[in-house]
């Protein structure tokens, strides 16, 4: 009897232990479910904590980092300007470091970058204040400054004397011609084709005329040297001697024109027709007829 009682009691204890295990196990499942729920809640896309009244979760104000989704004391917050998205300093620093090593600039806020929002909501960019706040190495800081400068300015370099200077991006974009930054060099060149632009020798107009295909320069040379282009085929012709009756020598052009006024007299190969046209031009049409060459 005693042995049976002992055995029965032992069974009861065993039962109780097993029951306790079940309770304990259930309790764990419940806890795990709760943790999963909390994580799902935290992972919900954007948590906006109003800046004026931070959500007070305990004694110290906290915020949720948009990257690691952990809660951090508010003093660890790194806020991106423009959008106000909040990150913990560690996450933001890692993010900026990876962009810096890729040489990417400007650096857009990671949430804004991932967002497919096309409603024109302002997008945030990492500014210098965040770089100052997060504390980078001197090398990383220099790299940032370099990227920042390159973004807002362009290097102007003179091919002739080798001197260079930074100009603002707006000036660079709006300019058509560049003057060498050195005061000892008078090199002027075209932004588009890079060709040197010779200053006009006649100071009639201050504008430096240039066209990338050279046609403006050629026209200026023509007018400067007194050359005329054949009105029939635009071939430049220099008259060195003889009368003002020019017969274009380009085969098939057959244009006869007046070197005085540049007008076409006739396009013909018929000598009788040509003579008549000339007489008519010099007797009436040409205002320069009779003037010295
Ligand atoms: Zn974080
Ligand atoms: Zn953002
Ligand atoms: Zn120069
Ligand atoms: Zn040009
Ligand atoms: Zn011609
Ligand atoms: Zn003649
Ligand atoms: Zn004429």
PDB file of C-alpha atoms and ligand atoms in Angstrom:
ATOM      1  CA  UNK A   1       0.000   0.000   0.000  1.00  0.00           C
ATOM      2  CA  UNK A   2       2.663   2.371   0.942  1.00  0.00           C
ATOM      3  CA  UNK A   3       4.571   1.661  -2.210  1.00  0.00           C
ATOM      4  CA  UNK A   4       1.402   2.131  -4.325  1.00  0.00           C
ATOM      5  CA  UNK A   5       0.655   5.394  -2.576  1.00  0.00           C
ATOM      6  CA  UNK A   6       4.170   6.520  -3.176  1.00  0.00           C
ATOM      7  CA  UNK A   7       3.907   5.589  -6.832  1.00  0.00           C
ATOM      8  CA  UNK A   8       0.549   7.359  -7.153  1.00  0.00           C
ATOM      9  CA  UNK A   9       1.955  10.457  -5.545  1.00  0.00           C
ATOM     10  CA  UNK A  10       4.930  10.344  -7.841  1.00  0.00           C
ATOM     11  CA  UNK A  11       2.599  10.155 -10.851  1.00  0.00           C
ATOM     12  CA  UNK A  12       0.693  13.162  -9.585  1.00  0.00           C
ATOM     13  CA  UNK A  13       3.922  15.089  -9.280  1.00  0.00           C
ATOM     14  CA  UNK A  14       4.931  13.946 -12.751  1.00  0.00           C
ATOM     15  CA  UNK A  15       1.536  15.069 -14.092  1.00  0.00           C
ATOM     16  CA  UNK A  16       1.921  18.374 -12.420  1.00  0.00           C
ATOM     17  CA  UNK A  17       5.384  18.817 -13.933  1.00  0.00           C
ATOM     18  CA  UNK A  18       4.054  17.932 -17.373  1.00  0.00           C
ATOM     19  CA  UNK A  19       1.122  20.296 -16.945  1.00  0.00           C
ATOM     20  CA  UNK A  20       3.537  23.007 -15.924  1.00  0.00           C
ATOM     21  CA  UNK A  21       5.532  22.362 -19.096  1.00  0.00           C
ATOM     22  CA  UNK A  22       2.388  22.765 -21.194  1.00  0.00           C
ATOM     23  CA  UNK A  23       1.525  26.011 -19.490  1.00  0.00           C
ATOM     24  CA  UNK A  24       5.064  27.211 -19.918  1.00  0.00           C
ATOM     25  CA  UNK A  25       5.073  26.209 -23.588  1.00  0.00           C
ATOM     26  CA  UNK A  26       1.737  27.930 -24.206  1.00  0.00           C
ATOM     27  CA  UNK A  27       3.057  30.981 -22.501  1.00  0.00           C
ATOM     28  CA  UNK A  28       6.065  31.055 -24.825  1.00  0.00           C
ATOM     29  CA  UNK A  29       3.883  30.681 -27.911  1.00  0.00           C
ATOM     30  CA  UNK A  30       1.805  33.579 -26.708  1.00  0.00           C
ATOM     31  CA  UNK A  31       4.902  35.695 -26.158  1.00  0.00           C
ATOM     32  CA  UNK A  32       6.294  34.809 -29.535  1.00  0.00           C
ATOM     33  CA  UNK A  33       3.034  35.750 -31.238  1.00  0.00           C
ATOM     34  CA  UNK A  34       3.107  39.064 -29.432  1.00  0.00           C
ATOM     35  CA  UNK A  35       6.690  39.720 -30.604  1.00  0.00           C
ATOM     36  CA  UNK A  36       5.710  38.883 -34.180  1.00  0.00           C
ATOM     37  CA  UNK A  37       2.764  41.257 -33.949  1.00  0.00           C
ATOM     38  CA  UNK A  38       4.989  44.020 -32.658  1.00  0.00           C
ATOM     39  CA  UNK A  39       7.487  43.496 -35.451  1.00  0.00           C
ATOM     40  CA  UNK A  40       4.766  43.519 -38.080  1.00  0.00           C
ATOM     41  CA  UNK A  41       3.469  46.749 -36.589  1.00  0.00           C
ATOM     42  CA  UNK A  42       6.910  48.343 -36.605  1.00  0.00           C
ATOM     43  CA  UNK A  43       7.512  47.299 -40.194  1.00  0.00           C
ATOM     44  CA  UNK A  44       4.457  49.209 -41.426  1.00  0.00           C
ATOM     45  CA  UNK A  45       5.800  51.515 -44.163  1.00  0.00           C
ATOM     46  CA  UNK A  46       6.185  55.033 -42.823  1.00  0.00           C
ATOM     47  CA  UNK A  47       5.913  56.112 -39.249  1.00  0.00           C
ATOM     48  CA  UNK A  48       5.644  59.834 -39.019  1.00  0.00           C
ATOM     49  CA  UNK A  49       6.410  61.277 -35.635  1.00  0.00           C
ATOM     50  CA  UNK A  50       5.280  64.895 -35.584  1.00  0.00           C
ATOM     51  CA  UNK A  51       8.216  67.126 -34.810  1.00  0.00           C
ATOM     52  CA  UNK A  52       6.325  69.485 -32.518  1.00  0.00           C
ATOM     53  CA  UNK A  53       4.982  66.805 -30.186  1.00  0.00           C
ATOM     54  CA  UNK A  54       7.266  63.762 -30.202  1.00  0.00           C
ATOM     55  CA  UNK A  55       5.533  60.575 -29.141  1.00  0.00           C
ATOM     56  CA  UNK A  56       6.584  59.957 -25.569  1.00  0.00           C
ATOM     57  CA  UNK A  57       6.896  56.222 -25.072  1.00  0.00           C
ATOM     58  CA  UNK A  58       8.701  56.342 -21.763  1.00  0.00           C
ATOM     59  CA  UNK A  59      10.624  58.927 -19.802  1.00  0.00           C
ATOM     60  CA  UNK A  60      13.036  59.678 -22.683  1.00  0.00           C
ATOM     61  CA  UNK A  61      11.474  60.703 -25.995  1.00  0.00           C
ATOM     62  CA  UNK A  62      12.045  58.111 -28.701  1.00  0.00           C
ATOM     63  CA  UNK A  63      11.701  57.760 -32.449  1.00  0.00           C
ATOM     64  CA  UNK A  64      11.699  54.853 -34.886  1.00  0.00           C
ATOM     65  CA  UNK A  65      14.531  54.681 -37.399  1.00  0.00           C
ATOM     66  CA  UNK A  66      13.191  54.251 -40.922  1.00  0.00           C
ATOM     67  CA  UNK A  67      15.974  51.814 -41.793  1.00  0.00           C
ATOM     68  CA  UNK A  68      16.575  49.478 -38.847  1.00  0.00           C
ATOM     69  CA  UNK A  69      13.067  50.097 -37.469  1.00  0.00           C
ATOM     70  CA  UNK A  70      14.427  50.132 -33.915  1.00  0.00           C
ATOM     71  CA  UNK A  71      13.434  52.699 -31.393  1.00  0.00           C
ATOM     72  CA  UNK A  72      16.171  55.088 -30.369  1.00  0.00           C
ATOM     73  CA  UNK A  73      16.327  58.007 -27.974  1.00  0.00           C
ATOM     74  CA  UNK A  74      15.439  61.197 -29.795  1.00  0.00           C
ATOM     75  CA  UNK A  75      18.943  62.608 -29.323  1.00  0.00           C
ATOM     76  CA  UNK A  76      20.217  59.957 -31.774  1.00  0.00           C
ATOM     77  CA  UNK A  77      17.975  61.150 -34.576  1.00  0.00           C
ATOM     78  CA  UNK A  78      19.318  62.175 -37.965  1.00  0.00           C
ATOM     79  CA  UNK A  79      16.656  64.098 -39.881  1.00  0.00           C
ATOM     80  CA  UNK A  80      16.918  64.518 -43.645  1.00  0.00           C
ATOM     81  CA  UNK A  81      16.201  68.036 -44.784  1.00  0.00           C
ATOM     82  CA  UNK A  82      13.423  68.497 -47.273  1.00  0.00           C
ATOM     83  CA  UNK A  83      11.361  65.437 -46.334  1.00  0.00           C
ATOM     84  CA  UNK A  84      11.866  65.150 -42.582  1.00  0.00           C
ATOM     85  CA  UNK A  85      12.416  61.389 -42.648  1.00  0.00           C
ATOM     86  CA  UNK A  86      14.117  60.195 -39.486  1.00  0.00           C
ATOM     87  CA  UNK A  87      16.928  57.710 -39.105  1.00  0.00           C
ATOM     88  CA  UNK A  88      19.236  56.639 -36.343  1.00  0.00           C
ATOM     89  CA  UNK A  89      22.729  58.080 -36.677  1.00  0.00           C
ATOM     90  CA  UNK A  90      24.342  54.676 -37.284  1.00  0.00           C
ATOM     91  CA  UNK A  91      22.032  53.778 -40.169  1.00  0.00           C
ATOM     92  CA  UNK A  92      22.385  57.228 -41.754  1.00  0.00           C
ATOM     93  CA  UNK A  93      26.142  57.160 -41.428  1.00  0.00           C
ATOM     94  CA  UNK A  94      26.379  53.708 -43.049  1.00  0.00           C
ATOM     95  CA  UNK A  95      24.127  54.876 -45.857  1.00  0.00           C
ATOM     96  CA  UNK A  96      26.124  58.043 -46.554  1.00  0.00           C
ATOM     97  CA  UNK A  97      29.428  56.143 -46.355  1.00  0.00           C
ATOM     98  CA  UNK A  98      28.286  53.725 -49.062  1.00  0.00           C
ATOM     99  CA  UNK A  99      27.206  56.630 -51.299  1.00  0.00           C
ATOM    100  CA  UNK A 100      30.506  58.418 -50.673  1.00  0.00           C
ATOM    101  CA  UNK A 101      32.556  55.397 -51.666  1.00  0.00           C
ATOM    102  CA  UNK A 102      30.491  55.165 -54.879  1.00  0.00           C
ATOM    103  CA  UNK A 103      31.100  58.867 -55.500  1.00  0.00           C
ATOM    104  CA  UNK A 104      27.363  59.515 -55.673  1.00  0.00           C
ATOM    105  CA  UNK A 105      26.131  63.052 -55.241  1.00  0.00           C
ATOM    106  CA  UNK A 106      23.625  64.398 -54.388  1.00  0.00           C
ATOM    107  CA  UNK A 107      22.585  61.795 -51.835  1.00  0.00           C
ATOM    108  CA  UNK A 108      18.833  61.355 -51.687  1.00  0.00           C
ATOM    109  CA  UNK A 109      17.061  60.217 -48.513  1.00  0.00           C
ATOM    110  CA  UNK A 110      16.787  56.388 -48.614  1.00  0.00           C
ATOM    111  CA  UNK A 111      13.032  56.457 -47.993  1.00  0.00           C
ATOM    112  CA  UNK A 112      12.429  59.094 -50.664  1.00  0.00           C
ATOM    113  CA  UNK A 113      14.668  57.161 -53.058  1.00  0.00           C
ATOM    114  CA  UNK A 114      12.657  53.955 -52.548  1.00  0.00           C
ATOM    115  CA  UNK A 115       9.339  55.764 -52.725  1.00  0.00           C
ATOM    116  CA  UNK A 116       7.250  55.495 -55.884  1.00  0.00           C
ATOM    117  CA  UNK A 117       5.301  58.541 -54.893  1.00  0.00           C
ATOM    118  CA  UNK A 118       4.826  60.688 -57.974  1.00  0.00           C
ATOM    119  CA  UNK A 119       2.625  63.287 -56.365  1.00  0.00           C
ATOM    120  CA  UNK A 120       5.474  65.783 -56.309  1.00  0.00           C
ATOM    121  CA  UNK A 121       5.996  65.492 -52.571  1.00  0.00           C
ATOM    122  CA  UNK A 122       9.333  67.094 -51.652  1.00  0.00           C
ATOM    123  CA  UNK A 123      12.271  64.713 -51.725  1.00  0.00           C
ATOM    124  CA  UNK A 124      14.945  65.001 -49.120  1.00  0.00           C
ATOM    125  CA  UNK A 125      18.671  65.235 -49.737  1.00  0.00           C
ATOM    126  CA  UNK A 126      21.562  64.824 -47.356  1.00  0.00           C
ATOM    127  CA  UNK A 127      23.003  68.243 -46.648  1.00  0.00           C
ATOM    128  CA  UNK A 128      26.273  69.427 -45.169  1.00  0.00           C
ATOM    129  CA  UNK A 129      24.710  69.786 -41.705  1.00  0.00           C
ATOM    130  CA  UNK A 130      24.170  65.996 -41.545  1.00  0.00           C
ATOM    131  CA  UNK A 131      27.778  65.406 -42.558  1.00  0.00           C
ATOM    132  CA  UNK A 132      28.896  67.727 -39.773  1.00  0.00           C
ATOM    133  CA  UNK A 133      26.502  66.131 -37.305  1.00  0.00           C
ATOM    134  CA  UNK A 134      27.382  62.504 -37.985  1.00  0.00           C
ATOM    135  CA  UNK A 135      31.147  62.880 -37.776  1.00  0.00           C
ATOM    136  CA  UNK A 136      33.095  61.411 -40.676  1.00  0.00           C
ATOM    137  CA  UNK A 137      36.808  60.912 -41.163  1.00  0.00           C
ATOM    138  CA  UNK A 138      38.771  63.793 -42.656  1.00  0.00           C
ATOM    139  CA  UNK A 139      39.168  61.816 -45.874  1.00  0.00           C
ATOM    140  CA  UNK A 140      35.434  61.182 -46.152  1.00  0.00           C
ATOM    141  CA  UNK A 141      34.694  64.806 -45.333  1.00  0.00           C
ATOM    142  CA  UNK A 142      37.066  66.022 -48.047  1.00  0.00           C
ATOM    143  CA  UNK A 143      35.462  63.661 -50.508  1.00  0.00           C
ATOM    144  CA  UNK A 144      32.047  65.098 -49.677  1.00  0.00           C
ATOM    145  CA  UNK A 145      33.256  68.673 -50.130  1.00  0.00           C
ATOM    146  CA  UNK A 146      34.780  67.735 -53.477  1.00  0.00           C
ATOM    147  CA  UNK A 147      31.544  66.140 -54.690  1.00  0.00           C
ATOM    148  CA  UNK A 148      29.586  69.119 -53.419  1.00  0.00           C
ATOM    149  CA  UNK A 149      31.832  71.597 -55.248  1.00  0.00           C
ATOM    150  CA  UNK A 150      31.699  69.617 -58.465  1.00  0.00           C
ATOM    151  CA  UNK A 151      27.945  69.665 -58.267  1.00  0.00           C
ATOM    152  CA  UNK A 152      27.733  73.432 -58.060  1.00  0.00           C
ATOM    153  CA  UNK A 153      30.669  74.496 -60.155  1.00  0.00           C
ATOM    154  CA  UNK A 154      32.529  73.526 -63.272  1.00  0.00           C
ATOM    155  CA  UNK A 155      36.202  73.688 -64.081  1.00  0.00           C
ATOM    156  CA  UNK A 156      37.160  76.135 -66.776  1.00  0.00           C
ATOM    157  CA  UNK A 157      40.502  75.238 -68.278  1.00  0.00           C
ATOM    158  CA  UNK A 158      42.424  77.182 -70.884  1.00  0.00           C
ATOM    159  CA  UNK A 159      44.121  74.976 -73.465  1.00  0.00           C
ATOM    160  CA  UNK A 160      46.555  77.682 -74.431  1.00  0.00           C
ATOM    161  CA  UNK A 161      48.081  78.604 -71.072  1.00  0.00           C
ATOM    162  CA  UNK A 162      46.833  75.730 -68.896  1.00  0.00           C
ATOM    163  CA  UNK A 163      45.361  77.921 -66.171  1.00  0.00           C
ATOM    164  CA  UNK A 164      42.035  76.890 -64.723  1.00  0.00           C
ATOM    165  CA  UNK A 165      39.385  78.166 -62.373  1.00  0.00           C
ATOM    166  CA  UNK A 166      36.024  77.102 -61.010  1.00  0.00           C
ATOM    167  CA  UNK A 167      32.961  78.841 -62.365  1.00  0.00           C
ATOM    168  CA  UNK A 168      29.428  78.515 -61.141  1.00  0.00           C
ATOM    169  CA  UNK A 169      27.329  75.952 -62.903  1.00  0.00           C
ATOM    170  CA  UNK A 170      24.779  78.574 -63.995  1.00  0.00           C
ATOM    171  CA  UNK A 171      27.468  80.742 -65.571  1.00  0.00           C
ATOM    172  CA  UNK A 172      28.968  77.745 -67.297  1.00  0.00           C
ATOM    173  CA  UNK A 173      25.634  76.668 -68.730  1.00  0.00           C
ATOM    174  CA  UNK A 174      24.562  80.119 -69.904  1.00  0.00           C
ATOM    175  CA  UNK A 175      27.914  81.011 -71.493  1.00  0.00           C
ATOM    176  CA  UNK A 176      28.553  80.457 -75.186  1.00  0.00           C
ATOM    177  CA  UNK A 177      32.141  81.572 -75.261  1.00  0.00           C
ATOM    178  CA  UNK A 178      34.795  81.458 -72.562  1.00  0.00           C
ATOM    179  CA  UNK A 179      37.584  83.881 -71.786  1.00  0.00           C
ATOM    180  CA  UNK A 180      40.724  82.505 -70.210  1.00  0.00           C
ATOM    181  CA  UNK A 181      40.624  83.026 -66.410  1.00  0.00           C
ATOM    182  CA  UNK A 182      44.225  84.267 -66.468  1.00  0.00           C
ATOM    183  CA  UNK A 183      44.625  88.002 -67.000  1.00  0.00           C
ATOM    184  CA  UNK A 184      47.866  87.368 -68.877  1.00  0.00           C
ATOM    185  CA  UNK A 185      46.162  85.276 -71.529  1.00  0.00           C
ATOM    186  CA  UNK A 186      43.661  86.579 -74.045  1.00  0.00           C
ATOM    187  CA  UNK A 187      42.497  83.207 -75.262  1.00  0.00           C
ATOM    188  CA  UNK A 188      38.812  83.142 -76.136  1.00  0.00           C
ATOM    189  CA  UNK A 189      37.121  79.951 -77.214  1.00  0.00           C
ATOM    190  CA  UNK A 190      33.763  78.470 -78.077  1.00  0.00           C
ATOM    191  CA  UNK A 191      32.205  76.284 -75.380  1.00  0.00           C
ATOM    192  CA  UNK A 192      30.558  73.954 -77.872  1.00  0.00           C
ATOM    193  CA  UNK A 193      33.337  73.217 -80.335  1.00  0.00           C
ATOM    194  CA  UNK A 194      36.328  74.334 -78.284  1.00  0.00           C
ATOM    195  CA  UNK A 195      37.734  76.299 -81.235  1.00  0.00           C
ATOM    196  CA  UNK A 196      39.731  79.422 -80.605  1.00  0.00           C
ATOM    197  CA  UNK A 197      37.825  82.538 -81.530  1.00  0.00           C
ATOM    198  CA  UNK A 198      39.970  85.212 -83.058  1.00  0.00           C
ATOM    199  CA  UNK A 199      38.980  88.685 -82.007  1.00  0.00           C
ATOM    200  CA  UNK A 200      37.496  90.639 -84.881  1.00  0.00           C
ATOM    201  CA  UNK A 201      40.120  92.989 -86.243  1.00  0.00           C
ATOM    202  CA  UNK A 202      37.647  95.618 -87.328  1.00  0.00           C
ATOM    203  CA  UNK A 203      36.187  97.070 -84.186  1.00  0.00           C
ATOM    204  CA  UNK A 204      32.886  97.844 -85.827  1.00  0.00           C
ATOM    205  CA  UNK A 205      31.019  95.433 -83.578  1.00  0.00           C
ATOM    206  CA  UNK A 206      32.180  94.181 -80.223  1.00  0.00           C
ATOM    207  CA  UNK A 207      30.383  90.868 -80.587  1.00  0.00           C
ATOM    208  CA  UNK A 208      32.755  88.069 -81.293  1.00  0.00           C
ATOM    209  CA  UNK A 209      31.033  86.299 -84.099  1.00  0.00           C
ATOM    210  CA  UNK A 210      31.606  82.593 -84.296  1.00  0.00           C
ATOM    211  CA  UNK A 211      29.875  79.574 -85.700  1.00  0.00           C
ATOM    212  CA  UNK A 212      31.060  76.082 -84.986  1.00  0.00           C
ATOM    213  CA  UNK A 213      31.147  75.153 -88.671  1.00  0.00           C
ATOM    214  CA  UNK A 214      33.330  78.185 -89.392  1.00  0.00           C
ATOM    215  CA  UNK A 215      30.836  79.877 -91.738  1.00  0.00           C
ATOM    216  CA  UNK A 216      30.620  83.051 -89.678  1.00  0.00           C
ATOM    217  CA  UNK A 217      34.396  83.376 -89.561  1.00  0.00           C
ATOM    218  CA  UNK A 218      34.548  82.790 -93.283  1.00  0.00           C
ATOM    219  CA  UNK A 219      31.878  85.375 -94.001  1.00  0.00           C
ATOM    220  CA  UNK A 220      33.821  87.853 -91.898  1.00  0.00           C
ATOM    221  CA  UNK A 221      37.034  87.040 -93.709  1.00  0.00           C
ATOM    222  CA  UNK A 222      35.224  87.489 -97.025  1.00  0.00           C
ATOM    223  CA  UNK A 223      33.804  90.865 -96.125  1.00  0.00           C
ATOM    224  CA  UNK A 224      37.096  91.898 -94.578  1.00  0.00           C
ATOM    225  CA  UNK A 225      39.095  91.011 -97.667  1.00  0.00           C
ATOM    226  CA  UNK A 226      36.435  92.238-100.042  1.00  0.00           C
ATOM    227  CA  UNK A 227      35.708  88.844-101.487  1.00  0.00           C
ATOM    228  CA  UNK A 228      32.307  88.105-102.905  1.00  0.00           C
ATOM    229  CA  UNK A 229      30.485  84.840-103.076  1.00  0.00           C
ATOM    230  CA  UNK A 230      28.928  83.864-106.353  1.00  0.00           C
ATOM    231  CA  UNK A 231      25.179  84.326-105.838  1.00  0.00           C
ATOM    232  CA  UNK A 232      24.570  81.213-107.942  1.00  0.00           C
ATOM    233  CA  UNK A 233      26.726  78.680-106.068  1.00  0.00           C
ATOM    234  CA  UNK A 234      28.145  80.615-103.105  1.00  0.00           C
ATOM    235  CA  UNK A 235      31.718  79.911-104.117  1.00  0.00           C
ATOM    236  CA  UNK A 236      33.907  82.745-102.851  1.00  0.00           C
ATOM    237  CA  UNK A 237      35.589  84.674-105.596  1.00  0.00           C
ATOM    238  CA  UNK A 238      38.374  87.164-105.227  1.00  0.00           C
ATOM    239  CA  UNK A 239      38.638  89.691-107.987  1.00  0.00           C
ATOM    240  CA  UNK A 240      42.216  90.718-108.499  1.00  0.00           C
ATOM    241  CA  UNK A 241      41.902  92.648-111.726  1.00  0.00           C
ATOM    242  CA  UNK A 242      39.562  93.458-114.529  1.00  0.00           C
ATOM    243  CA  UNK A 243      36.066  94.759-114.639  1.00  0.00           C
ATOM    244  CA  UNK A 244      33.230  94.113-112.253  1.00  0.00           C
ATOM    245  CA  UNK A 245      31.638  91.596-114.562  1.00  0.00           C
ATOM    246  CA  UNK A 246      32.355  88.272-112.877  1.00  0.00           C
ATOM    247  CA  UNK A 247      31.755  85.010-114.632  1.00  0.00           C
ATOM    248  CA  UNK A 248      31.665  82.186-112.148  1.00  0.00           C
ATOM    249  CA  UNK A 249      34.264  79.565-113.034  1.00  0.00           C
ATOM    250  CA  UNK A 250      32.568  76.715-111.204  1.00  0.00           C
ATOM    251  CA  UNK A 251      31.552  74.286-113.907  1.00  0.00           C
ATOM    252  CA  UNK A 252      27.828  74.185-114.523  1.00  0.00           C
ATOM    253  CA  UNK A 253      27.132  77.371-112.513  1.00  0.00           C
ATOM    254  CA  UNK A 254      27.123  79.763-115.473  1.00  0.00           C
ATOM    255  CA  UNK A 255      26.376  82.674-113.187  1.00  0.00           C
ATOM    256  CA  UNK A 256      27.380  86.159-114.193  1.00  0.00           C
ATOM    257  CA  UNK A 257      27.315  88.619-111.377  1.00  0.00           C
ATOM    258  CA  UNK A 258      28.338  92.129-110.531  1.00  0.00           C
ATOM    259  CA  UNK A 259      31.324  92.410-108.197  1.00  0.00           C
ATOM    260  CA  UNK A 260      30.196  95.845-107.101  1.00  0.00           C
ATOM    261  CA  UNK A 261      26.776  95.009-105.772  1.00  0.00           C
ATOM    262  CA  UNK A 262      26.969  91.224-105.680  1.00  0.00           C
ATOM    263  CA  UNK A 263      23.776  90.761-107.674  1.00  0.00           C
ATOM    264  CA  UNK A 264      23.177  88.063-110.220  1.00  0.00           C
ATOM    265  CA  UNK A 265      23.113  89.482-113.726  1.00  0.00           C
ATOM    266  CA  UNK A 266      22.151  86.365-115.566  1.00  0.00           C
ATOM    267  CA  UNK A 267      22.656  82.620-115.611  1.00  0.00           C
ATOM    268  CA  UNK A 268      23.358  81.841-119.189  1.00  0.00           C
ATOM    269  CA  UNK A 269      25.887  80.607-121.731  1.00  0.00           C
ATOM    270  CA  UNK A 270      24.468  82.717-124.558  1.00  0.00           C
ATOM    271  CA  UNK A 271      26.901  85.602-125.135  1.00  0.00           C
ATOM    272  CA  UNK A 272      24.328  87.880-126.780  1.00  0.00           C
ATOM    273  CA  UNK A 273      21.946  87.441-123.861  1.00  0.00           C
ATOM    274  CA  UNK A 274      24.770  88.001-121.370  1.00  0.00           C
ATOM    275  CA  UNK A 275      25.908  91.258-123.050  1.00  0.00           C
ATOM    276  CA  UNK A 276      22.382  92.619-123.060  1.00  0.00           C
ATOM    277  CA  UNK A 277      21.906  91.774-119.395  1.00  0.00           C
ATOM    278  CA  UNK A 278      25.140  93.564-118.488  1.00  0.00           C
ATOM    279  CA  UNK A 279      24.329  96.683-120.371  1.00  0.00           C
ATOM    280  CA  UNK A 280      20.982  96.779-118.670  1.00  0.00           C
ATOM    281  CA  UNK A 281      22.469  96.220-115.177  1.00  0.00           C
ATOM    282  CA  UNK A 282      25.086  98.943-115.432  1.00  0.00           C
ATOM    283  CA  UNK A 283      22.772 101.451-117.057  1.00  0.00           C
ATOM    284  CA  UNK A 284      20.000 101.219-114.501  1.00  0.00           C
ATOM    285  CA  UNK A 285      20.130  98.655-111.713  1.00  0.00           C
ATOM    286  CA  UNK A 286      23.582  98.966-110.230  1.00  0.00           C
ATOM    287  CA  UNK A 287      23.830 101.889-107.825  1.00  0.00           C
ATOM    288  CA  UNK A 288      27.579 101.478-107.686  1.00  0.00           C
ATOM    289  CA  UNK A 289      28.139 101.760-111.387  1.00  0.00           C
ATOM    290  CA  UNK A 290      30.882 104.164-112.172  1.00  0.00           C
ATOM    291  CA  UNK A 291      32.294 104.240-108.684  1.00  0.00           C
ATOM    292  CA  UNK A 292      35.999 103.502-108.356  1.00  0.00           C
ATOM    293  CA  UNK A 293      36.944  99.998-107.308  1.00  0.00           C
TER     294      UNK A 293
HETATM  295 ZN1  LIG B   1      18.585  52.739 -37.709  1.00  0.00          ZN
HETATM  296 ZN1  LIG B   2      12.897  61.258 -47.163  1.00  0.00          ZN
HETATM  297 ZN1  LIG B   3      44.818  81.065 -71.152  1.00  0.00          ZN
HETATM  298 ZN1  LIG B   4      31.963  76.735 -81.838  1.00  0.00          ZN
HETATM  299 ZN1  LIG B   5      28.868  80.166-109.286  1.00  0.00          ZN
HETATM  300 ZN1  LIG B   6      33.920  93.056-118.255  1.00  0.00          ZN
HETATM  301 ZN1  LIG B   7      25.894  95.790-109.730  1.00  0.00          ZN
END
